[in-house]
Short mmCIF file of C-alpha atoms in Angstrom, two decimals:
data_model
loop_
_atom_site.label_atom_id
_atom_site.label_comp_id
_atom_site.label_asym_id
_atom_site.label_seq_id
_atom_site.Cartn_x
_atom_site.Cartn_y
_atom_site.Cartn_z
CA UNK A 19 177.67 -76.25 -32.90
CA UNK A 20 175.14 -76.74 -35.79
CA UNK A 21 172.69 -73.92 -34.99
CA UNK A 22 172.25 -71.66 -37.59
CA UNK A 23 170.34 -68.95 -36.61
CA UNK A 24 170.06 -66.79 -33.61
CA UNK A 25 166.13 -65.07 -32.73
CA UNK A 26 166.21 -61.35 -31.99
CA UNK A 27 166.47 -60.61 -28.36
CA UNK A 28 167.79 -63.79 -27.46
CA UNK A 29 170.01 -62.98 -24.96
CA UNK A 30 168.70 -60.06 -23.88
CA UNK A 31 169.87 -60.91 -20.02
CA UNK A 32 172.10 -58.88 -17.59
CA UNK A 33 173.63 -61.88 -15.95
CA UNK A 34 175.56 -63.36 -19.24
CA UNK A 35 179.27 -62.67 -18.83
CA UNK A 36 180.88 -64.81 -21.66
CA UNK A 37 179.87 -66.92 -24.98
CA UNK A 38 181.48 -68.39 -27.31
CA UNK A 39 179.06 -68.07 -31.05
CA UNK A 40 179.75 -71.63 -33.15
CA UNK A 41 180.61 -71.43 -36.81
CA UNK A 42 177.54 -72.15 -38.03
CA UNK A 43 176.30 -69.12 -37.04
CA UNK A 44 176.85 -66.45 -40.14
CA UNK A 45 174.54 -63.61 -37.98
CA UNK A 46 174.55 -61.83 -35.04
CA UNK A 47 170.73 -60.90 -35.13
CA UNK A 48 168.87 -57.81 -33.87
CA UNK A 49 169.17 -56.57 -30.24
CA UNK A 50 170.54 -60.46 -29.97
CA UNK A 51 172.97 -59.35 -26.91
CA UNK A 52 171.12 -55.89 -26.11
CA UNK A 53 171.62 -54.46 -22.70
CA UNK A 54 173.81 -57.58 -21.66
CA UNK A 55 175.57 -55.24 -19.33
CA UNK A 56 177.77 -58.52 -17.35
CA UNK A 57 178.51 -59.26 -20.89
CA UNK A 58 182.67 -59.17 -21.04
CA UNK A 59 184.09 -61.60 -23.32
CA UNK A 60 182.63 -63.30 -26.32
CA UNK A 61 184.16 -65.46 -29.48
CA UNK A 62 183.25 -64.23 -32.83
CA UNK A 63 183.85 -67.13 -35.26
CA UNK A 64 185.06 -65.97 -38.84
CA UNK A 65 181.68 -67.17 -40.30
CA UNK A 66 180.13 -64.28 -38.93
CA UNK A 67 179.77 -61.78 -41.44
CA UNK A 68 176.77 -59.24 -40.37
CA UNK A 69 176.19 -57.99 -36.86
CA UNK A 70 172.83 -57.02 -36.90
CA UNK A 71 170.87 -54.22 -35.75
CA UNK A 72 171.47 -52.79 -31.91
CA UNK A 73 173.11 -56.55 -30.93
CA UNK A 74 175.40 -55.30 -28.53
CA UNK A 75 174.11 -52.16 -27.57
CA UNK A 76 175.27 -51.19 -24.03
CA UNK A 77 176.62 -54.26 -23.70
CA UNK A 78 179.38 -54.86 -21.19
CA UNK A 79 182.13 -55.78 -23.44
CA UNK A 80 185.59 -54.29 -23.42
CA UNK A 81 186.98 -55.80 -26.45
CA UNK A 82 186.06 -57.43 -29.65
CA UNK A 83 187.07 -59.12 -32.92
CA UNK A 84 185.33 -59.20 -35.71
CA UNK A 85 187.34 -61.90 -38.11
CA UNK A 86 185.38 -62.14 -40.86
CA UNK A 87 182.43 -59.37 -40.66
CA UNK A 88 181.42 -57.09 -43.83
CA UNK A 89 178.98 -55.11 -42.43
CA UNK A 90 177.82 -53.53 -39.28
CA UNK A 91 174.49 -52.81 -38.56
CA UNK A 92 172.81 -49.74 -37.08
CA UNK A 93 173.92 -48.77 -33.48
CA UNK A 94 175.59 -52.37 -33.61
CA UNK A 95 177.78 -51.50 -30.19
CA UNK A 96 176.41 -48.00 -29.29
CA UNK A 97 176.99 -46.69 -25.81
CA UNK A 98 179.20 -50.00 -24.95
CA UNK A 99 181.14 -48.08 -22.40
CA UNK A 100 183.57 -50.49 -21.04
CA UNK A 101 184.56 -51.06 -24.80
CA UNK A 102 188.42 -50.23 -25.25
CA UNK A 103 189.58 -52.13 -28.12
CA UNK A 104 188.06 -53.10 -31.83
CA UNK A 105 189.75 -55.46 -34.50
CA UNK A 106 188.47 -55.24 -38.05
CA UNK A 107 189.92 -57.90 -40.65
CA UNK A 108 190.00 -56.98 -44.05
CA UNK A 109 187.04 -57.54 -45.82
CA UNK A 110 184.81 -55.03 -43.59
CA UNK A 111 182.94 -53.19 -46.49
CA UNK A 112 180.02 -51.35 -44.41
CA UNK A 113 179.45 -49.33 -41.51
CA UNK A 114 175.49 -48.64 -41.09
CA UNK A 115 174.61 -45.27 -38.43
CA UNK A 116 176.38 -44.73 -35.20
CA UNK A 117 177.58 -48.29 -34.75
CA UNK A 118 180.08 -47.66 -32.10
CA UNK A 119 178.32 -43.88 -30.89
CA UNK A 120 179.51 -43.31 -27.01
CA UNK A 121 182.14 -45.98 -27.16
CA UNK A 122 184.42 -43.38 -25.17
CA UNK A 123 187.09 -45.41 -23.83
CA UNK A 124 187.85 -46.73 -27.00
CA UNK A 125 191.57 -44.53 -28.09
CA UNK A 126 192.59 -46.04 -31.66
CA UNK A 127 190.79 -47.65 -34.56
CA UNK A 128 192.43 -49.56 -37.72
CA UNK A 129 190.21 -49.47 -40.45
CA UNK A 130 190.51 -52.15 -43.25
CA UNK A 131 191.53 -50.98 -46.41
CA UNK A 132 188.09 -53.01 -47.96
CA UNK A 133 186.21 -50.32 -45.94
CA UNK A 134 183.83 -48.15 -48.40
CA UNK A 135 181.05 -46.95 -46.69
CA UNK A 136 180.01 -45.13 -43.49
CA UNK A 137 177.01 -43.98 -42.63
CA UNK A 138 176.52 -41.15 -40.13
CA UNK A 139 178.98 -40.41 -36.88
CA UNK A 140 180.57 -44.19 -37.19
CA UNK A 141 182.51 -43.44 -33.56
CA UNK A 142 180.44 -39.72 -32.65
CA UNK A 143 180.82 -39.37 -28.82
CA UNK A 144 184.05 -41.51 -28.86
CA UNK A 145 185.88 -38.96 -26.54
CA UNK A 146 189.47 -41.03 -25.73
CA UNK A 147 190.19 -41.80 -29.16
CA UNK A 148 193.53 -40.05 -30.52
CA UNK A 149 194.64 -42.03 -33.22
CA UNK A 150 192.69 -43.39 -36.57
CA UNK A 151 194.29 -45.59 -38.77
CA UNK A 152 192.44 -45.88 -42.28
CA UNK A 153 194.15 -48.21 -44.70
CA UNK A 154 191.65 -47.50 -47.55
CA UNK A 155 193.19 -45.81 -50.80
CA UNK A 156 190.00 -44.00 -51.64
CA UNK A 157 188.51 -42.84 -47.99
CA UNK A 158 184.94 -44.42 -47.12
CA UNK A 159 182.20 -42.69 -48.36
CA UNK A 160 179.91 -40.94 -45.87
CA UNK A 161 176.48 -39.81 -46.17
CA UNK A 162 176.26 -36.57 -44.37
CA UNK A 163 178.75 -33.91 -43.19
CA UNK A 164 179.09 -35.15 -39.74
CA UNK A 165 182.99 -36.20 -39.21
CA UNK A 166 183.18 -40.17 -37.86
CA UNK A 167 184.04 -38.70 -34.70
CA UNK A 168 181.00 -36.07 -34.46
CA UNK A 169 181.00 -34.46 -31.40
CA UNK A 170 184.80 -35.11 -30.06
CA UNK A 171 187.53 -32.46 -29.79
CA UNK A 172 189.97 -33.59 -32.77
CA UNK A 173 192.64 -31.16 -32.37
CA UNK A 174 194.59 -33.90 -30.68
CA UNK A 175 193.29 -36.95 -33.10
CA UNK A 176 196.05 -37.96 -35.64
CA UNK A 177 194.60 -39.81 -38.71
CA UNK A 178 196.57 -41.86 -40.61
CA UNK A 179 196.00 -42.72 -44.43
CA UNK A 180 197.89 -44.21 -47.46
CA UNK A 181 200.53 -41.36 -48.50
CA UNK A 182 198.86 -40.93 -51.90
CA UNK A 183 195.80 -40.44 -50.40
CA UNK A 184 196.23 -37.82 -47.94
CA UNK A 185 194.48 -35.14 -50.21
CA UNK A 186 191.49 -37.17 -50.61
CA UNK A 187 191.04 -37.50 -47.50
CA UNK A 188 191.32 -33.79 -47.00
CA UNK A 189 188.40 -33.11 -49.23
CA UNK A 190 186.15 -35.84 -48.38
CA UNK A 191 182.98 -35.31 -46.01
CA UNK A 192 183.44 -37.10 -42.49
CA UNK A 193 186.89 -36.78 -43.30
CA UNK A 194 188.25 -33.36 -44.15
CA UNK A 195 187.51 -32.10 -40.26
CA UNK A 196 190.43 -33.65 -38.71
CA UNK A 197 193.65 -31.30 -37.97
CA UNK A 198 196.36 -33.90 -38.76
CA UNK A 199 195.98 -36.13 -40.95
CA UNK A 200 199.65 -38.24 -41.71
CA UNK A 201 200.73 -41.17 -44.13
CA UNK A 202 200.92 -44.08 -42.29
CA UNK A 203 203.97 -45.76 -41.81
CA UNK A 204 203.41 -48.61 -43.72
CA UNK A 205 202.61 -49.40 -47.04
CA UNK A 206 199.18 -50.48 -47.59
CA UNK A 207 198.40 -54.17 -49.13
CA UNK A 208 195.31 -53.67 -51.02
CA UNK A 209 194.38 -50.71 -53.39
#
């Protein structure tokens, strides 16, 4: 408790299986937990609000909370093959390229309704998922016409969006290239 900043590469290790980050931490630097492939279980603290670039990259982890992060950095958890459940709170704004590419045991994501950007393939390669839960009225922007899910099959993905939105969603790039897209089924808290 009382550090407040983590190098690059600092645990760049395959032997680390846990850690718990102290609030006065408000970064997960670059490549900071890269390759950390023993890596299961680690504490986010809310003061965390930027994982930084490649810092969990095939990584070990199979779940992870992110309380009070806005933005995700670049290939943040890419390849992270053990990983099989997310939690965004509200106030995630940003997603930078491919932060959670090959995460293919992952099967569901809840996106914040404070989401408004993705940059390209946010979960490409994510083969198990089958249900996408975005809470956002107006659907994230994305940069390119590669879906979030790039390369999976999506005939059997449901996506679920605010009622009044389900057009929007139909027309937007990333979005538009999923079969079924539903309202959800409840209301959501922040348009």
């Amino acid at each position: 408790e009382g550090i407040t900043s983590m190098a690059d590469y600092a645990f760049y290790c395959s032997n680390l299986t846990s850690i718990e980050i102290p609030s006065s931490i408000t970064e997960i630097s670059n490549y900071c937990f890269k390759k950390c492939s023993a890596l299961k279980s680690i504490t986010i603290p809310s003061s965390v609000t930027k994982i930084g670039y490649e810092s969990f990259r095939e990584s070990g982890l199979t779940s992870v909370t992110l309380p009070g992060v806005k933005s995700i950095s670049d290939r943040a958890f890419y390849n992270c093959k053990q990983l099989a459940e997310v939690t965004f709170a509200e106030g995630l704004q940003s997603f930078d390229s491919e932060p959670f590419y090959g995460c293919d045991v992952l099967t569901e994501i809840d996106l914040p309704s404070t989401l408004h950007r993705m940059y390209s393939q946010a979960f490409g390669n994510c083969y198990g998922i089958k249900k996408v839960i975005s809470r956002a009225v107006i659907p994230p922007t994305h940069n390119n016409n590669y879906s979030i899910l790039n390369g999976c099959d999506k005939t059997d993905v449901k996506l679920y969006v605010p009622a009044m939105s389900i057009d929007k969603y139909r027309a937007e790039s990333g979005w538009k290239s999923f079969y079924t897209i539903l309202p959800m089924e409840e209301k959501t808290s922040n348009i």
